[in-house]
Amino acid sequence: IRETFEESGVLLIKSSSGSSSQSEAFSFSSSSSLSSWRKQVHSSPDQLLSLYREVGAVPDLWAVKEWSDWLTPTDLNDQGKRRFDTIFYTACLDSIPTTMLDQAEVTAVQWTDPASLLHKFYERQFWLAPPQVYELSRLLNFRDQQDLAQFSAIRHQAGLTTWLPVRMECDDGMLSILPGDSLYPDSPDYAGTSAKKPGPYPGTLDESRAASEQLNRLEFRDTYDCVTRVKGDSQHGHVSPVSFQEFQEGQKISHF
């Protein structure tokens, strides 16, 4: 909630209706007031509570639901040695809030649907990180925000497990293996300190898929060709991702 406010200017407050699945965004009287409070909270995080007292609202701890938890792979060196433990949340609003970006962590914002974002990614209009591709593909299961809110309210009670993707080279691409996949190690190296590293797969992406009874992976042929592959039971009451190609085919059938 604090980072959302610092980076986007959106202050989530408990809905006046008392809903535990629908949140609201506080409307500041002026952009200068929003900017001033954001600077205070950024400099001193405990000022967030002072802000809520000032505006007479309560931070919405009830409608914000845990969605997933991803850990940076141990062999991903693009960011040097920095790694992140990133938890995704859902928060449903009945209207689009006013935003004021920090131009550091967040430099642009676009309110749109998951399918449109995935379409732009596969058309190489902008890049998405693999966890974003996976989670946006999960969101393709929901026709509207109400369905998502109802599902999230039930699912989050089952908790989460931190996912550490384990990367493995194939003859024609790269695999990112996730928990539940037949190729996922029994004891993953979360810290990246083990001398034993997963070796390359002796075959192609298609061959590795055919040889695996359970699938939970991302397949890459290049940085914009990231495809989710899931077969088997989902964990913690979650939905499995829908591949963008399957989603498009379903849309064509529904409009036939």
PDB file of C-alpha atoms in Angstrom:
ATOM      1  CA  ILE A   1       0.000   0.000   0.000  1.00  0.00           C
ATOM      2  CA  ARG A   2       2.833   2.390   0.856  1.00  0.00           C
ATOM      3  CA  GLU A   3       4.830   1.619  -2.294  1.00  0.00           C
ATOM      4  CA  THR A   4       1.704   1.971  -4.436  1.00  0.00           C
ATOM      5  CA  PHE A   5       1.231   5.479  -3.060  1.00  0.00           C
ATOM      6  CA  GLU A   6       4.900   6.449  -3.334  1.00  0.00           C
ATOM      7  CA  GLU A   7       5.296   5.220  -6.915  1.00  0.00           C
ATOM      8  CA  SER A   8       1.896   6.015  -8.466  1.00  0.00           C
ATOM      9  CA  GLY A   9       0.191   8.479  -6.135  1.00  0.00           C
ATOM     10  CA  VAL A  10      -2.723   6.053  -5.597  1.00  0.00           C
ATOM     11  CA  LEU A  11      -3.729   5.875  -1.932  1.00  0.00           C
ATOM     12  CA  LEU A  12      -5.866   2.809  -1.275  1.00  0.00           C
ATOM     13  CA  ILE A  13      -8.513   3.282   1.402  1.00  0.00           C
ATOM     14  CA  LYS A  14     -11.186   1.022   2.843  1.00  0.00           C
ATOM     15  CA  SER A  15     -14.373   1.262   0.846  1.00  0.00           C
ATOM     16  CA  SER A  16     -17.101   3.416   2.350  1.00  0.00           C
ATOM     17  CA  SER A  17     -19.483   0.543   1.622  1.00  0.00           C
ATOM     18  CA  GLY A  18     -17.477  -1.718   3.921  1.00  0.00           C
ATOM     19  CA  SER A  19     -16.763  -4.187   1.113  1.00  0.00           C
ATOM     20  CA  SER A  20     -13.922  -6.647   1.722  1.00  0.00           C
ATOM     21  CA  SER A  21     -13.428  -7.238  -2.003  1.00  0.00           C
ATOM     22  CA  GLN A  22     -13.719  -3.715  -3.430  1.00  0.00           C
ATOM     23  CA  SER A  23     -11.230  -0.965  -2.612  1.00  0.00           C
ATOM     24  CA  GLU A  24     -11.284   2.787  -3.149  1.00  0.00           C
ATOM     25  CA  ALA A  25      -8.630   5.373  -3.998  1.00  0.00           C
ATOM     26  CA  PHE A  26      -8.560   8.602  -2.001  1.00  0.00           C
ATOM     27  CA  SER A  27      -9.142  11.742  -4.076  1.00  0.00           C
ATOM     28  CA  PHE A  28      -6.750  14.530  -3.053  1.00  0.00           C
ATOM     29  CA  SER A  29      -7.945  18.126  -3.189  1.00  0.00           C
ATOM     30  CA  SER A  30      -5.023  19.163  -5.371  1.00  0.00           C
ATOM     31  CA  SER A  31      -1.959  17.748  -7.111  1.00  0.00           C
ATOM     32  CA  SER A  32       0.259  19.856  -4.838  1.00  0.00           C
ATOM     33  CA  SER A  33      -1.257  18.207  -1.750  1.00  0.00           C
ATOM     34  CA  LEU A  34      -0.695  14.741  -3.226  1.00  0.00           C
ATOM     35  CA  SER A  35       2.877  15.618  -4.199  1.00  0.00           C
ATOM     36  CA  SER A  36       3.654  17.038  -0.740  1.00  0.00           C
ATOM     37  CA  TRP A  37       2.358  13.987   1.101  1.00  0.00           C
ATOM     38  CA  ARG A  38       4.160  11.617  -1.226  1.00  0.00           C
ATOM     39  CA  LYS A  39       7.477  13.350  -0.561  1.00  0.00           C
ATOM     40  CA  GLN A  40       6.859  13.101   3.188  1.00  0.00           C
ATOM     41  CA  VAL A  41       6.018   9.405   3.025  1.00  0.00           C
ATOM     42  CA  HIS A  42       9.013   8.704   0.792  1.00  0.00           C
ATOM     43  CA  SER A  43      11.349  10.455   3.245  1.00  0.00           C
ATOM     44  CA  SER A  44       9.757   8.897   6.333  1.00  0.00           C
ATOM     45  CA  PRO A  45       7.529   5.815   5.800  1.00  0.00           C
ATOM     46  CA  ASP A  46       5.847   6.245   9.204  1.00  0.00           C
ATOM     47  CA  GLN A  47       4.223   9.378   7.778  1.00  0.00           C
ATOM     48  CA  LEU A  48       1.837   7.094   5.911  1.00  0.00           C
ATOM     49  CA  LEU A  49      -0.205   6.630   9.098  1.00  0.00           C
ATOM     50  CA  SER A  50      -0.188  10.392   9.618  1.00  0.00           C
ATOM     51  CA  LEU A  51      -1.576  10.779   6.103  1.00  0.00           C
ATOM     52  CA  TYR A  52      -4.432   8.357   6.773  1.00  0.00           C
ATOM     53  CA  ARG A  53      -5.264  10.181  10.015  1.00  0.00           C
ATOM     54  CA  GLU A  54      -5.185  13.503   8.168  1.00  0.00           C
ATOM     55  CA  VAL A  55      -7.652  12.387   5.496  1.00  0.00           C
ATOM     56  CA  GLY A  56      -9.816  10.428   7.960  1.00  0.00           C
ATOM     57  CA  ALA A  57      -9.452   7.084   6.193  1.00  0.00           C
ATOM     58  CA  VAL A  58      -8.175   3.580   6.886  1.00  0.00           C
ATOM     59  CA  PRO A  59      -5.610   1.702   4.744  1.00  0.00           C
ATOM     60  CA  ASP A  60      -7.431  -1.064   2.917  1.00  0.00           C
ATOM     61  CA  LEU A  61      -5.822  -4.178   4.376  1.00  0.00           C
ATOM     62  CA  TRP A  62      -8.920  -6.244   3.636  1.00  0.00           C
ATOM     63  CA  ALA A  63      -9.509  -5.842  -0.104  1.00  0.00           C
ATOM     64  CA  VAL A  64      -5.833  -6.171  -1.097  1.00  0.00           C
ATOM     65  CA  LYS A  65      -5.299  -9.889  -1.769  1.00  0.00           C
ATOM     66  CA  GLU A  66      -2.083 -11.862  -2.146  1.00  0.00           C
ATOM     67  CA  TRP A  67      -1.817 -13.287  -5.655  1.00  0.00           C
ATOM     68  CA  SER A  68       1.659 -14.777  -6.184  1.00  0.00           C
ATOM     69  CA  ASP A  69       5.276 -14.625  -5.007  1.00  0.00           C
ATOM     70  CA  TRP A  70       8.283 -14.776  -7.377  1.00  0.00           C
ATOM     71  CA  LEU A  71      11.989 -14.913  -6.557  1.00  0.00           C
ATOM     72  CA  THR A  72      14.634 -13.793  -9.053  1.00  0.00           C
ATOM     73  CA  PRO A  73      16.460 -16.819 -10.550  1.00  0.00           C
ATOM     74  CA  THR A  74      19.925 -17.340  -9.090  1.00  0.00           C
ATOM     75  CA  ASP A  75      21.603 -17.319 -12.531  1.00  0.00           C
ATOM     76  CA  LEU A  76      19.979 -14.153 -13.858  1.00  0.00           C
ATOM     77  CA  ASN A  77      22.835 -11.685 -13.853  1.00  0.00           C
ATOM     78  CA  ASP A  78      21.323  -8.778 -15.820  1.00  0.00           C
ATOM     79  CA  GLN A  79      20.937  -6.831 -12.552  1.00  0.00           C
ATOM     80  CA  GLY A  80      24.322  -7.867 -11.208  1.00  0.00           C
ATOM     81  CA  LYS A  81      23.936  -9.735  -7.928  1.00  0.00           C
ATOM     82  CA  ARG A  82      20.683  -8.009  -6.977  1.00  0.00           C
ATOM     83  CA  ARG A  83      17.725 -10.336  -6.575  1.00  0.00           C
ATOM     84  CA  PHE A  84      14.115  -9.611  -5.639  1.00  0.00           C
ATOM     85  CA  ASP A  85      11.377 -11.418  -3.744  1.00  0.00           C
ATOM     86  CA  THR A  86       8.300  -9.933  -5.432  1.00  0.00           C
ATOM     87  CA  ILE A  87       4.767 -10.501  -4.153  1.00  0.00           C
ATOM     88  CA  PHE A  88       1.908  -9.674  -6.521  1.00  0.00           C
ATOM     89  CA  TYR A  89      -1.399  -8.424  -5.078  1.00  0.00           C
ATOM     90  CA  THR A  90      -4.827  -7.720  -6.521  1.00  0.00           C
ATOM     91  CA  ALA A  91      -6.867  -4.643  -5.654  1.00  0.00           C
ATOM     92  CA  CYS A  92     -10.171  -3.928  -7.415  1.00  0.00           C
ATOM     93  CA  LEU A  93     -11.416  -0.359  -7.913  1.00  0.00           C
ATOM     94  CA  ASP A  94     -14.773   0.747  -9.334  1.00  0.00           C
ATOM     95  CA  SER A  95     -13.199   3.691 -11.188  1.00  0.00           C
ATOM     96  CA  ILE A  96      -9.821   4.687 -12.590  1.00  0.00           C
ATOM     97  CA  PRO A  97      -7.907   6.721  -9.980  1.00  0.00           C
ATOM     98  CA  THR A  98      -5.819   9.808 -10.544  1.00  0.00           C
ATOM     99  CA  THR A  99      -2.128   8.975 -10.773  1.00  0.00           C
ATOM    100  CA  MET A 100       1.059  10.951 -10.253  1.00  0.00           C
ATOM    101  CA  LEU A 101       4.111   8.915 -11.214  1.00  0.00           C
ATOM    102  CA  ASP A 102       7.418   9.106  -9.365  1.00  0.00           C
ATOM    103  CA  GLN A 103       9.383   8.929 -12.672  1.00  0.00           C
ATOM    104  CA  ALA A 104      11.801   6.516 -11.019  1.00  0.00           C
ATOM    105  CA  GLU A 105      10.164   3.174 -10.231  1.00  0.00           C
ATOM    106  CA  VAL A 106       7.148   4.044 -12.402  1.00  0.00           C
ATOM    107  CA  THR A 107       7.582   6.233 -15.501  1.00  0.00           C
ATOM    108  CA  ALA A 108       4.331   5.486 -17.371  1.00  0.00           C
ATOM    109  CA  VAL A 109       0.880   4.096 -16.604  1.00  0.00           C
ATOM    110  CA  GLN A 110      -1.781   2.519 -18.780  1.00  0.00           C
ATOM    111  CA  TRP A 111      -5.155   1.245 -17.601  1.00  0.00           C
ATOM    112  CA  THR A 112      -6.112  -1.640 -19.861  1.00  0.00           C
ATOM    113  CA  ASP A 113      -7.005  -5.340 -19.910  1.00  0.00           C
ATOM    114  CA  PRO A 114      -4.572  -8.290 -19.635  1.00  0.00           C
ATOM    115  CA  ALA A 115      -5.154  -9.476 -23.221  1.00  0.00           C
ATOM    116  CA  SER A 116      -4.200  -6.071 -24.656  1.00  0.00           C
ATOM    117  CA  LEU A 117      -0.947  -6.045 -22.695  1.00  0.00           C
ATOM    118  CA  LEU A 118      -0.047  -9.547 -23.848  1.00  0.00           C
ATOM    119  CA  HIS A 119      -0.923  -8.658 -27.435  1.00  0.00           C
ATOM    120  CA  LYS A 120       1.471  -5.695 -27.365  1.00  0.00           C
ATOM    121  CA  PHE A 121       4.166  -7.884 -25.839  1.00  0.00           C
ATOM    122  CA  TYR A 122       3.902 -10.556 -28.526  1.00  0.00           C
ATOM    123  CA  GLU A 123       3.805  -7.825 -31.172  1.00  0.00           C
ATOM    124  CA  ARG A 124       7.118  -6.582 -29.693  1.00  0.00           C
ATOM    125  CA  GLN A 125       5.687  -3.170 -28.837  1.00  0.00           C
ATOM    126  CA  PHE A 126       7.042  -3.406 -25.291  1.00  0.00           C
ATOM    127  CA  TRP A 127       8.714  -5.999 -23.083  1.00  0.00           C
ATOM    128  CA  LEU A 128       7.219  -7.870 -20.132  1.00  0.00           C
ATOM    129  CA  ALA A 129       9.183  -9.808 -17.530  1.00  0.00           C
ATOM    130  CA  PRO A 130       8.420 -13.562 -17.473  1.00  0.00           C
ATOM    131  CA  PRO A 131       6.447 -13.422 -14.169  1.00  0.00           C
ATOM    132  CA  GLN A 132       4.282 -10.681 -15.688  1.00  0.00           C
ATOM    133  CA  VAL A 133       3.570 -12.845 -18.737  1.00  0.00           C
ATOM    134  CA  TYR A 134       2.614 -15.760 -16.473  1.00  0.00           C
ATOM    135  CA  GLU A 135       0.364 -13.696 -14.185  1.00  0.00           C
ATOM    136  CA  LEU A 136      -1.329 -11.770 -17.005  1.00  0.00           C
ATOM    137  CA  SER A 137      -2.032 -15.144 -18.628  1.00  0.00           C
ATOM    138  CA  ARG A 138      -3.683 -16.229 -15.382  1.00  0.00           C
ATOM    139  CA  LEU A 139      -5.896 -13.147 -15.496  1.00  0.00           C
ATOM    140  CA  LEU A 140      -7.225 -14.232 -18.902  1.00  0.00           C
ATOM    141  CA  ASN A 141      -9.417 -16.686 -16.956  1.00  0.00           C
ATOM    142  CA  PHE A 142     -11.633 -13.837 -15.709  1.00  0.00           C
ATOM    143  CA  ARG A 143     -14.209 -12.047 -17.832  1.00  0.00           C
ATOM    144  CA  ASP A 144     -14.513  -9.051 -15.539  1.00  0.00           C
ATOM    145  CA  GLN A 145     -13.212  -7.498 -12.353  1.00  0.00           C
ATOM    146  CA  GLN A 146     -16.079  -8.837 -10.241  1.00  0.00           C
ATOM    147  CA  ASP A 147     -15.155 -12.423 -11.114  1.00  0.00           C
ATOM    148  CA  LEU A 148     -11.539 -11.708 -10.215  1.00  0.00           C
ATOM    149  CA  ALA A 149     -12.489 -10.092  -6.902  1.00  0.00           C
ATOM    150  CA  GLN A 150     -14.685 -13.041  -5.898  1.00  0.00           C
ATOM    151  CA  PHE A 151     -12.000 -15.555  -6.804  1.00  0.00           C
ATOM    152  CA  SER A 152      -9.219 -13.622  -5.043  1.00  0.00           C
ATOM    153  CA  ALA A 153     -11.274 -13.324  -1.850  1.00  0.00           C
ATOM    154  CA  ILE A 154     -11.423 -17.118  -1.620  1.00  0.00           C
ATOM    155  CA  ARG A 155      -8.029 -18.053  -3.037  1.00  0.00           C
ATOM    156  CA  HIS A 156      -5.865 -15.834  -0.824  1.00  0.00           C
ATOM    157  CA  GLN A 157      -6.943 -17.831   2.235  1.00  0.00           C
ATOM    158  CA  ALA A 158      -4.901 -20.765   0.877  1.00  0.00           C
ATOM    159  CA  GLY A 159      -1.672 -18.768   1.150  1.00  0.00           C
ATOM    160  CA  LEU A 160       1.312 -18.739  -1.179  1.00  0.00           C
ATOM    161  CA  THR A 161       4.617 -20.470  -1.819  1.00  0.00           C
ATOM    162  CA  THR A 162       7.622 -18.519  -3.040  1.00  0.00           C
ATOM    163  CA  TRP A 163       8.416 -19.609  -6.583  1.00  0.00           C
ATOM    164  CA  LEU A 164      12.055 -19.795  -7.626  1.00  0.00           C
ATOM    165  CA  PRO A 165      12.275 -20.280 -11.411  1.00  0.00           C
ATOM    166  CA  VAL A 166      15.030 -22.717 -12.392  1.00  0.00           C
ATOM    167  CA  ARG A 167      16.365 -21.970 -15.850  1.00  0.00           C
ATOM    168  CA  MET A 168      17.504 -24.704 -18.219  1.00  0.00           C
ATOM    169  CA  GLU A 169      18.847 -24.426 -21.754  1.00  0.00           C
ATOM    170  CA  CYS A 170      17.454 -26.544 -24.588  1.00  0.00           C
ATOM    171  CA  ASP A 171      18.730 -27.024 -28.140  1.00  0.00           C
ATOM    172  CA  ASP A 172      16.328 -24.388 -29.491  1.00  0.00           C
ATOM    173  CA  GLY A 173      15.542 -22.167 -26.545  1.00  0.00           C
ATOM    174  CA  MET A 174      15.323 -21.719 -22.790  1.00  0.00           C
ATOM    175  CA  LEU A 175      13.085 -23.242 -20.130  1.00  0.00           C
ATOM    176  CA  SER A 176      12.053 -21.535 -16.904  1.00  0.00           C
ATOM    177  CA  ILE A 177      10.941 -24.445 -14.716  1.00  0.00           C
ATOM    178  CA  LEU A 178       8.475 -23.723 -11.902  1.00  0.00           C
ATOM    179  CA  PRO A 179       7.297 -25.716  -8.855  1.00  0.00           C
ATOM    180  CA  GLY A 180       5.079 -28.643  -9.811  1.00  0.00           C
ATOM    181  CA  ASP A 181       6.868 -29.326 -13.093  1.00  0.00           C
ATOM    182  CA  SER A 182       8.370 -32.791 -13.599  1.00  0.00           C
ATOM    183  CA  LEU A 183      11.798 -31.209 -14.180  1.00  0.00           C
ATOM    184  CA  TYR A 184      11.718 -29.031 -11.056  1.00  0.00           C
ATOM    185  CA  PRO A 185      14.429 -30.018  -8.542  1.00  0.00           C
ATOM    186  CA  ASP A 186      13.414 -31.653  -5.261  1.00  0.00           C
ATOM    187  CA  SER A 187      15.615 -29.243  -3.302  1.00  0.00           C
ATOM    188  CA  PRO A 188      15.965 -25.965  -5.231  1.00  0.00           C
ATOM    189  CA  ASP A 189      18.955 -23.754  -4.429  1.00  0.00           C
ATOM    190  CA  TYR A 190      17.175 -20.604  -3.235  1.00  0.00           C
ATOM    191  CA  ALA A 191      20.382 -18.778  -2.303  1.00  0.00           C
ATOM    192  CA  GLY A 192      22.424 -19.738  -5.358  1.00  0.00           C
ATOM    193  CA  THR A 193      25.297 -21.050  -3.234  1.00  0.00           C
ATOM    194  CA  SER A 194      25.323 -24.662  -4.405  1.00  0.00           C
ATOM    195  CA  ALA A 195      28.190 -25.690  -6.684  1.00  0.00           C
ATOM    196  CA  LYS A 196      25.832 -28.058  -8.491  1.00  0.00           C
ATOM    197  CA  LYS A 197      23.958 -26.188 -11.208  1.00  0.00           C
ATOM    198  CA  PRO A 198      21.213 -27.597 -13.466  1.00  0.00           C
ATOM    199  CA  GLY A 199      22.702 -28.651 -16.777  1.00  0.00           C
ATOM    200  CA  PRO A 200      21.187 -28.163 -20.234  1.00  0.00           C
ATOM    201  CA  TYR A 201      18.334 -30.363 -21.367  1.00  0.00           C
ATOM    202  CA  PRO A 202      19.502 -32.890 -23.995  1.00  0.00           C
ATOM    203  CA  GLY A 203      16.899 -31.997 -26.610  1.00  0.00           C
ATOM    204  CA  THR A 204      14.458 -29.387 -27.873  1.00  0.00           C
ATOM    205  CA  LEU A 205      11.694 -27.516 -26.077  1.00  0.00           C
ATOM    206  CA  ASP A 206       9.101 -29.799 -27.688  1.00  0.00           C
ATOM    207  CA  GLU A 207      11.011 -32.916 -26.629  1.00  0.00           C
ATOM    208  CA  SER A 208      11.338 -31.733 -23.039  1.00  0.00           C
ATOM    209  CA  ARG A 209       7.598 -31.050 -22.943  1.00  0.00           C
ATOM    210  CA  ALA A 210       6.716 -34.472 -24.387  1.00  0.00           C
ATOM    211  CA  ALA A 211       8.909 -36.208 -21.804  1.00  0.00           C
ATOM    212  CA  SER A 212       7.327 -34.412 -18.805  1.00  0.00           C
ATOM    213  CA  GLU A 213       4.145 -35.714 -17.190  1.00  0.00           C
ATOM    214  CA  GLN A 214       3.583 -32.523 -15.182  1.00  0.00           C
ATOM    215  CA  LEU A 215       4.145 -29.086 -16.699  1.00  0.00           C
ATOM    216  CA  ASN A 216       4.557 -25.712 -15.039  1.00  0.00           C
ATOM    217  CA  ARG A 217       7.002 -23.718 -17.098  1.00  0.00           C
ATOM    218  CA  LEU A 218       7.732 -20.850 -19.417  1.00  0.00           C
ATOM    219  CA  GLU A 219       9.325 -21.548 -22.793  1.00  0.00           C
ATOM    220  CA  PHE A 220      11.507 -18.956 -24.554  1.00  0.00           C
ATOM    221  CA  ARG A 221      12.776 -18.886 -28.116  1.00  0.00           C
ATOM    222  CA  ASP A 222      13.685 -15.220 -27.722  1.00  0.00           C
ATOM    223  CA  THR A 223      12.904 -12.449 -25.238  1.00  0.00           C
ATOM    224  CA  TYR A 224       9.510 -11.740 -26.841  1.00  0.00           C
ATOM    225  CA  ASP A 225       8.534 -15.371 -27.390  1.00  0.00           C
ATOM    226  CA  CYS A 226       7.567 -16.403 -23.865  1.00  0.00           C
ATOM    227  CA  VAL A 227       4.875 -19.103 -23.716  1.00  0.00           C
ATOM    228  CA  THR A 228       3.248 -20.574 -20.602  1.00  0.00           C
ATOM    229  CA  ARG A 229       2.958 -24.370 -20.456  1.00  0.00           C
ATOM    230  CA  VAL A 230       0.918 -25.870 -17.608  1.00  0.00           C
ATOM    231  CA  LYS A 231      -0.461 -29.381 -17.223  1.00  0.00           C
ATOM    232  CA  GLY A 232      -1.520 -30.763 -13.855  1.00  0.00           C
ATOM    233  CA  ASP A 233      -3.073 -29.522 -10.635  1.00  0.00           C
ATOM    234  CA  SER A 234      -2.530 -25.897  -9.671  1.00  0.00           C
ATOM    235  CA  GLN A 235      -1.180 -25.063  -6.211  1.00  0.00           C
ATOM    236  CA  HIS A 236      -2.923 -23.169  -3.387  1.00  0.00           C
ATOM    237  CA  GLY A 237      -6.310 -23.084  -5.098  1.00  0.00           C
ATOM    238  CA  HIS A 238      -4.969 -20.985  -7.960  1.00  0.00           C
ATOM    239  CA  VAL A 239      -5.993 -20.907 -11.618  1.00  0.00           C
ATOM    240  CA  SER A 240      -3.594 -22.005 -14.334  1.00  0.00           C
ATOM    241  CA  PRO A 241      -2.544 -19.521 -17.001  1.00  0.00           C
ATOM    242  CA  VAL A 242      -4.291 -19.504 -20.361  1.00  0.00           C
ATOM    243  CA  SER A 243      -1.908 -19.236 -23.304  1.00  0.00           C
ATOM    244  CA  PHE A 244      -2.534 -16.111 -25.359  1.00  0.00           C
ATOM    245  CA  GLN A 245      -2.976 -18.217 -28.494  1.00  0.00           C
ATOM    246  CA  GLU A 246      -5.687 -20.320 -26.805  1.00  0.00           C
ATOM    247  CA  PHE A 247      -7.371 -17.142 -25.575  1.00  0.00           C
ATOM    248  CA  GLN A 248      -7.424 -15.653 -29.071  1.00  0.00           C
ATOM    249  CA  GLU A 249      -8.852 -18.854 -30.524  1.00  0.00           C
ATOM    250  CA  GLY A 250     -11.570 -18.845 -27.853  1.00  0.00           C
ATOM    251  CA  GLN A 251     -12.444 -15.251 -28.683  1.00  0.00           C
ATOM    252  CA  LYS A 252     -12.795 -16.115 -32.374  1.00  0.00           C
ATOM    253  CA  ILE A 253     -15.148 -19.019 -31.571  1.00  0.00           C
ATOM    254  CA  SER A 254     -17.290 -16.883 -29.236  1.00  0.00           C
ATOM    255  CA  HIS A 255     -17.752 -14.273 -31.986  1.00  0.00           C
ATOM    256  CA  PHE A 256     -18.496 -16.813 -34.721  1.00  0.00           C
TER     257      PHE A 256
END
